[in-house]
mmCIF file of C-alpha atoms and ligand atoms in Angstrom:
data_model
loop_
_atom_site.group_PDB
_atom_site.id
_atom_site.type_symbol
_atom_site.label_atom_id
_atom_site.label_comp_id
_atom_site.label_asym_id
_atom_site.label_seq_id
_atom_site.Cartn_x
_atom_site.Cartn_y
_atom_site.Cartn_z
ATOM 1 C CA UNK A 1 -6.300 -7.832 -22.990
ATOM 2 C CA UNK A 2 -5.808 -11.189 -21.173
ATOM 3 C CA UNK A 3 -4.906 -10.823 -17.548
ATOM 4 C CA UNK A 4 -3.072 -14.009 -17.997
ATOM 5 C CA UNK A 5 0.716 -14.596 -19.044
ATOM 6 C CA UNK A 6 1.610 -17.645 -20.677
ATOM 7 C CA UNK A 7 4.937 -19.545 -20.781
ATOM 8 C CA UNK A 8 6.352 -23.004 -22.433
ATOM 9 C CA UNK A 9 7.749 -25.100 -20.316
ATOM 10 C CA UNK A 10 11.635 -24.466 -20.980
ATOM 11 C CA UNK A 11 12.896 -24.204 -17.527
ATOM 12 C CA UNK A 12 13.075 -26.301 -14.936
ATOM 13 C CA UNK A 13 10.406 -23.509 -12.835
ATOM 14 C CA UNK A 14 7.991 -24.063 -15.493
ATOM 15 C CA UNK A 15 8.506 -27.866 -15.911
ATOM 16 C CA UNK A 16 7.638 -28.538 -12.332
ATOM 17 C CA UNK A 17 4.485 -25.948 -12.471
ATOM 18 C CA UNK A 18 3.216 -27.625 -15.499
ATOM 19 C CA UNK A 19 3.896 -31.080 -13.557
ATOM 20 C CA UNK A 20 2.146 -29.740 -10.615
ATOM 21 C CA UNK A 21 -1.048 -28.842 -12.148
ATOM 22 C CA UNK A 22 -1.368 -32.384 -14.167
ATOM 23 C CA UNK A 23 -0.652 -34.218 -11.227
ATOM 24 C CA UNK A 24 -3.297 -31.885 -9.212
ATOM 25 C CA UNK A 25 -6.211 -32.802 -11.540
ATOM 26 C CA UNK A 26 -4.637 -35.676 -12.808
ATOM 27 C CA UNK A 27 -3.704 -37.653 -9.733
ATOM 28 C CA UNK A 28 -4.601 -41.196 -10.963
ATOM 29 C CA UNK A 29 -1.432 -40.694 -13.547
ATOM 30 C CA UNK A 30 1.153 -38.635 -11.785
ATOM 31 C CA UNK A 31 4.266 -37.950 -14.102
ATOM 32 C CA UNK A 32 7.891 -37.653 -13.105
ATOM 33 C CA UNK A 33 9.561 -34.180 -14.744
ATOM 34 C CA UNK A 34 11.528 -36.533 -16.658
ATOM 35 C CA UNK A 35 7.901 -37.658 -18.468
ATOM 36 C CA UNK A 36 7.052 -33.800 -18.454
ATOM 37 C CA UNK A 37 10.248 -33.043 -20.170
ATOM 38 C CA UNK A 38 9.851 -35.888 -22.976
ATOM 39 C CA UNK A 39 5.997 -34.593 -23.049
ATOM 40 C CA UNK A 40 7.625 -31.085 -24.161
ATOM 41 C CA UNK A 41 9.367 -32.607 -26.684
ATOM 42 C CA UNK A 42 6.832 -33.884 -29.026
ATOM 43 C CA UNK A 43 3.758 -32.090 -27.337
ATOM 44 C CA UNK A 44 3.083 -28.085 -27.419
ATOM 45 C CA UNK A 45 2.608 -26.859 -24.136
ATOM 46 C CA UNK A 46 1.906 -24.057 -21.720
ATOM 47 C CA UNK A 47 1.993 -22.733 -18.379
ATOM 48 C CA UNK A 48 -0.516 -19.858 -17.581
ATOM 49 C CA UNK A 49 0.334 -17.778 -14.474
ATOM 50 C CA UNK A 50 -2.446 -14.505 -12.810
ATOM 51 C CA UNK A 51 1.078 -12.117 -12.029
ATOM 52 C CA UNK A 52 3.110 -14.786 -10.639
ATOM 53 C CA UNK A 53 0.618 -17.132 -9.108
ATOM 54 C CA UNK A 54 -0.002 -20.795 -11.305
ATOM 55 C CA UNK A 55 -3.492 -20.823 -12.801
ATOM 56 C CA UNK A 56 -2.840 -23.973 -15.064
ATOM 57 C CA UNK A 57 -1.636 -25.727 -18.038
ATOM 58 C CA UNK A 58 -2.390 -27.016 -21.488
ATOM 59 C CA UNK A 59 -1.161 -29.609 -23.970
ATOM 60 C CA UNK A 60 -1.560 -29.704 -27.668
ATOM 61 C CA UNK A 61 -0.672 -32.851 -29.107
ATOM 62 C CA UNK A 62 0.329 -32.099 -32.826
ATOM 63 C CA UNK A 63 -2.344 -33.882 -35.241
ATOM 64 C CA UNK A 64 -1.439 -37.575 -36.119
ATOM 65 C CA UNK A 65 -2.156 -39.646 -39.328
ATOM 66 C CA UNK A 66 -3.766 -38.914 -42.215
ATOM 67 C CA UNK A 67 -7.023 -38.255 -40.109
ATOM 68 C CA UNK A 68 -4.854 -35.087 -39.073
ATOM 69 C CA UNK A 69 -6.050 -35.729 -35.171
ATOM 70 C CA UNK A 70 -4.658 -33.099 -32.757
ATOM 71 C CA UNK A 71 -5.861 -33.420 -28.987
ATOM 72 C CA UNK A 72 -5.860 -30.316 -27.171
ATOM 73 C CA UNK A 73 -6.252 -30.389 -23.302
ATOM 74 C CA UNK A 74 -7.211 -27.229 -20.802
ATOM 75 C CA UNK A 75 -6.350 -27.594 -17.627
ATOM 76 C CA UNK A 76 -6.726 -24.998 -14.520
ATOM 77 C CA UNK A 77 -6.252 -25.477 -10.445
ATOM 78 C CA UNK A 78 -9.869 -25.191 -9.070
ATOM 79 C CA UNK A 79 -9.244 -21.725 -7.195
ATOM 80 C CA UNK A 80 -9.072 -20.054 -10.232
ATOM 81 C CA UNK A 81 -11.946 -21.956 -11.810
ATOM 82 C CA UNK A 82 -15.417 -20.670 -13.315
ATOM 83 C CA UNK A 83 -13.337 -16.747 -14.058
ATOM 84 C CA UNK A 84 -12.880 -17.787 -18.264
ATOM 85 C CA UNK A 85 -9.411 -19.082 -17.869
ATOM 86 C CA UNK A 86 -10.609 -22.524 -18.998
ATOM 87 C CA UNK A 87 -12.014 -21.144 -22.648
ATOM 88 C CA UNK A 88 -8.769 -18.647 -22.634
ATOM 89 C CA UNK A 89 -6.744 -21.603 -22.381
ATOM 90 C CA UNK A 90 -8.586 -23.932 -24.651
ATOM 91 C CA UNK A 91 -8.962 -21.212 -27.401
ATOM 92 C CA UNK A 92 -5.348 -20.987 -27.541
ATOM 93 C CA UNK A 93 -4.801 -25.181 -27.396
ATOM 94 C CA UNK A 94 -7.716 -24.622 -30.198
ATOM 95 C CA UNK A 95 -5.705 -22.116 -32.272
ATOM 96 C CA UNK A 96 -2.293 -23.707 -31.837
ATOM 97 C CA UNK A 97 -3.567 -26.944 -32.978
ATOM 98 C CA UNK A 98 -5.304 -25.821 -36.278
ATOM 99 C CA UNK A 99 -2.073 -23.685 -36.718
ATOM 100 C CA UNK A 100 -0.254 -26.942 -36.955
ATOM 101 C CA UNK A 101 -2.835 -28.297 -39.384
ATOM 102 C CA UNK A 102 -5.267 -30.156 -38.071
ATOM 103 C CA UNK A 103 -8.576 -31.222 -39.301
ATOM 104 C CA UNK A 104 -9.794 -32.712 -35.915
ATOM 105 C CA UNK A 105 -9.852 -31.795 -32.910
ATOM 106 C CA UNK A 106 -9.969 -34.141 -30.267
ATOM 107 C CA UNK A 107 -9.723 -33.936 -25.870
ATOM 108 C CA UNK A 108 -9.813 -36.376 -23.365
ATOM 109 C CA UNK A 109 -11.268 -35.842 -19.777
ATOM 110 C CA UNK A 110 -10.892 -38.622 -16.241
ATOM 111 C CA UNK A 111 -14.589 -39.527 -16.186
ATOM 112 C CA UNK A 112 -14.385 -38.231 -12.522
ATOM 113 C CA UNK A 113 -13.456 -34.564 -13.506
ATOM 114 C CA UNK A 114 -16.917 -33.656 -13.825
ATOM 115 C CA UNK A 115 -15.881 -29.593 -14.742
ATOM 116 C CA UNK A 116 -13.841 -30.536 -17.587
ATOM 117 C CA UNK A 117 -16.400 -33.059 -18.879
ATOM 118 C CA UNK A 118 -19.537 -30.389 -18.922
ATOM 119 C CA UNK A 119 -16.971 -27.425 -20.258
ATOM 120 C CA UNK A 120 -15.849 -30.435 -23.056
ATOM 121 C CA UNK A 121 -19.539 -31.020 -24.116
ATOM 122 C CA UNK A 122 -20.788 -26.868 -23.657
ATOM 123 C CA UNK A 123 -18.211 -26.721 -26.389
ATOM 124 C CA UNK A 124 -19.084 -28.951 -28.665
ATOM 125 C CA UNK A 125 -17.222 -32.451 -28.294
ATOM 126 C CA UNK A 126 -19.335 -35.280 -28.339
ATOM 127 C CA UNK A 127 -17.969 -38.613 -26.896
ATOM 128 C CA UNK A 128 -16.669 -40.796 -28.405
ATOM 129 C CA UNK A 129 -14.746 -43.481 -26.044
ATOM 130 C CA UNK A 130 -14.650 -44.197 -22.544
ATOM 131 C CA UNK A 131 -11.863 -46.831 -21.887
ATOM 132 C CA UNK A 132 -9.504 -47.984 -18.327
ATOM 133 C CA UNK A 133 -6.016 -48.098 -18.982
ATOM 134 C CA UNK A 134 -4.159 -51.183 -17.262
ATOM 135 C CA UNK A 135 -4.365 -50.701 -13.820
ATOM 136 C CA UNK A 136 -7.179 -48.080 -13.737
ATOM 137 C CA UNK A 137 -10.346 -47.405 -11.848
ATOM 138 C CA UNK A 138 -11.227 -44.341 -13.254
ATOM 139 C CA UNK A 139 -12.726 -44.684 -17.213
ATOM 140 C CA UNK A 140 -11.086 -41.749 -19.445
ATOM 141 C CA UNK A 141 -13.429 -40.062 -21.450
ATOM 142 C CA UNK A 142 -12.184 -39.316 -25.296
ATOM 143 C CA UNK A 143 -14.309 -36.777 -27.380
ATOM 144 C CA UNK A 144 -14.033 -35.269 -30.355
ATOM 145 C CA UNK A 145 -15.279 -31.777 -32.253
ATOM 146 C CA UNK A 146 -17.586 -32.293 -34.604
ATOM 147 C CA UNK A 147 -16.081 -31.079 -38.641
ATOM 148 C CA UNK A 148 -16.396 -27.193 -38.847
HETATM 149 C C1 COA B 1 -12.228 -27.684 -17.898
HETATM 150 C C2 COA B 1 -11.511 -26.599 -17.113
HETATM 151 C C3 COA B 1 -10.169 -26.299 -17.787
HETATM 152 C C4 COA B 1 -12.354 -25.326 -17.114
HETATM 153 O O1 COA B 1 -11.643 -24.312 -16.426
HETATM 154 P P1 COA B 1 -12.369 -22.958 -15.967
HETATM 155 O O2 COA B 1 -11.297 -21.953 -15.733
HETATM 156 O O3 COA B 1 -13.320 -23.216 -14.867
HETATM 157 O O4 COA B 1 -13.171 -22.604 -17.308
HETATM 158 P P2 COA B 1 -14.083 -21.331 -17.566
HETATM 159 O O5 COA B 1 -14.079 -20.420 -16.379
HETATM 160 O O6 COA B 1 -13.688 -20.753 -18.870
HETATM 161 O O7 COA B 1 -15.489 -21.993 -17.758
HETATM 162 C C5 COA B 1 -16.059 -22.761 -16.712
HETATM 163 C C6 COA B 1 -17.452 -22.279 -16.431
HETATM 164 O O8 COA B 1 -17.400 -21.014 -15.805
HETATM 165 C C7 COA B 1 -18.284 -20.132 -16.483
HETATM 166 N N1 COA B 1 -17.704 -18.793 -16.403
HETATM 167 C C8 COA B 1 -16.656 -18.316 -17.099
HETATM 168 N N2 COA B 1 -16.423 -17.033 -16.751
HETATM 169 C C9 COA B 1 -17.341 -16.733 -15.794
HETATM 170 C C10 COA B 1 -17.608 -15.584 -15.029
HETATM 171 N N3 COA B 1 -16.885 -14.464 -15.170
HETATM 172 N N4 COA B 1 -18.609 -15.638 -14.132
HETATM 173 C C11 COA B 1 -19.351 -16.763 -13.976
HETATM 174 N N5 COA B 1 -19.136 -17.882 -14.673
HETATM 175 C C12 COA B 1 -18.160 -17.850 -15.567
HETATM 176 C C13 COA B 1 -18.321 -20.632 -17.903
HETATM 177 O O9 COA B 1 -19.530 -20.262 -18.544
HETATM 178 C C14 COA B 1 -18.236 -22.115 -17.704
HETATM 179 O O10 COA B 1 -19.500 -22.694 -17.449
HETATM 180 P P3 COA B 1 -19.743 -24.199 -17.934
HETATM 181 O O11 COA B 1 -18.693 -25.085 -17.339
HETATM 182 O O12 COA B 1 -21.107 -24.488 -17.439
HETATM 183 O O13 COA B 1 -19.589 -24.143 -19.432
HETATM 184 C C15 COA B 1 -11.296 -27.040 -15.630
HETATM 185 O O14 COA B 1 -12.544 -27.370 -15.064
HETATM 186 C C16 COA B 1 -10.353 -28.213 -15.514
HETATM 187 O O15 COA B 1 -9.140 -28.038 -15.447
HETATM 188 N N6 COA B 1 -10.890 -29.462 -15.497
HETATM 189 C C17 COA B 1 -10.087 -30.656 -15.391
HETATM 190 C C18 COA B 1 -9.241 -30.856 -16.633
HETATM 191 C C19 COA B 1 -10.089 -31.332 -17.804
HETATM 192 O O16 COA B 1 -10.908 -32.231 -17.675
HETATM 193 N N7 COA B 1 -9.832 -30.718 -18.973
HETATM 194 C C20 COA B 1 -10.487 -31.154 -20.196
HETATM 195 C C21 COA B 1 -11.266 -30.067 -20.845
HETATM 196 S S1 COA B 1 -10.437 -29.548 -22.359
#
């Protein structure tokens, strides 16, 4: 059994931890909890906590268009990295999004976040786009899951 517990963000506790870990590993893009909270709203995500210490997040953005494109994005603080959280996490993104229907599977990874770039590719997403946002230094990195 999973030595993790996992929560959606539906209190203002789990709002901020989910903030806290984006903006950890995410820190060219911080968001307010106001963004968080409109993130919750159209996004499916979770908190994962090791008893009551924050191991790290996920987002599942619901598939889009008739392409049925869902993103699903792991996320975990680096003193709990390299244990399996990161594949616990991204299994569940994984399930959740195919439970909402969707046909591909995409993630995106800051080019500089060299962990989430090699665990992307060991599972199977090839790359697809590397782009700068306005006012970026730091290329994102989109990839995709080859069809099952
Ligand atoms: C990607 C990310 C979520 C992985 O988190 P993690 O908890 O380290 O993930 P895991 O522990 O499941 O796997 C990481 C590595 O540890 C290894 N590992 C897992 N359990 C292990 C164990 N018990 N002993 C030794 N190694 C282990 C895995 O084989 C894996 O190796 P790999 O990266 O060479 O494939 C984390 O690095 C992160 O948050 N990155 C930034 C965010 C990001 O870019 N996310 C996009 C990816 S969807």
């Amino acid at each position: 059994m999973s030595e993790l517990r996992f929560q959606q963000p539906c209190d203002e506790a789990a709002l901020a931890d989910w903030q806290h870990v984006h903006n950890v590993i995410i820190p060219t893009h911080p968001l307010s909890l106001d963004d968080v909270r409109e993130r919750a709203g159209r996004n499916h995500l979770e908190v994962a906590y090791l008893g009551d210490e924050l191991v790290g997040c996920t987002t599942v953005r619901p598939p889009v268009d008739e392409t049925r494109t869902a993103t699903v994005i792991a996320r975990v603080l680096a003193p709990h990295r390299g244990r399996g959280f990161g594949a616990e996490l991204y299994g569940r993104g994984l399930d959740r999004a195919r439970e909402l229907g969707a046909d591909v599977v995409e993630t995106v990874v800051l080019s500089s976040n060299d962990d989430g770039l090699r665990f992307a590719l060991k599972r199977g997403f090839v790359e697809i786009e590397r782009y700068l946002l306005p006012g970026d230094t730091i290329p994102w990195i989109d990839l995709r899951l080859p069809p099952r």
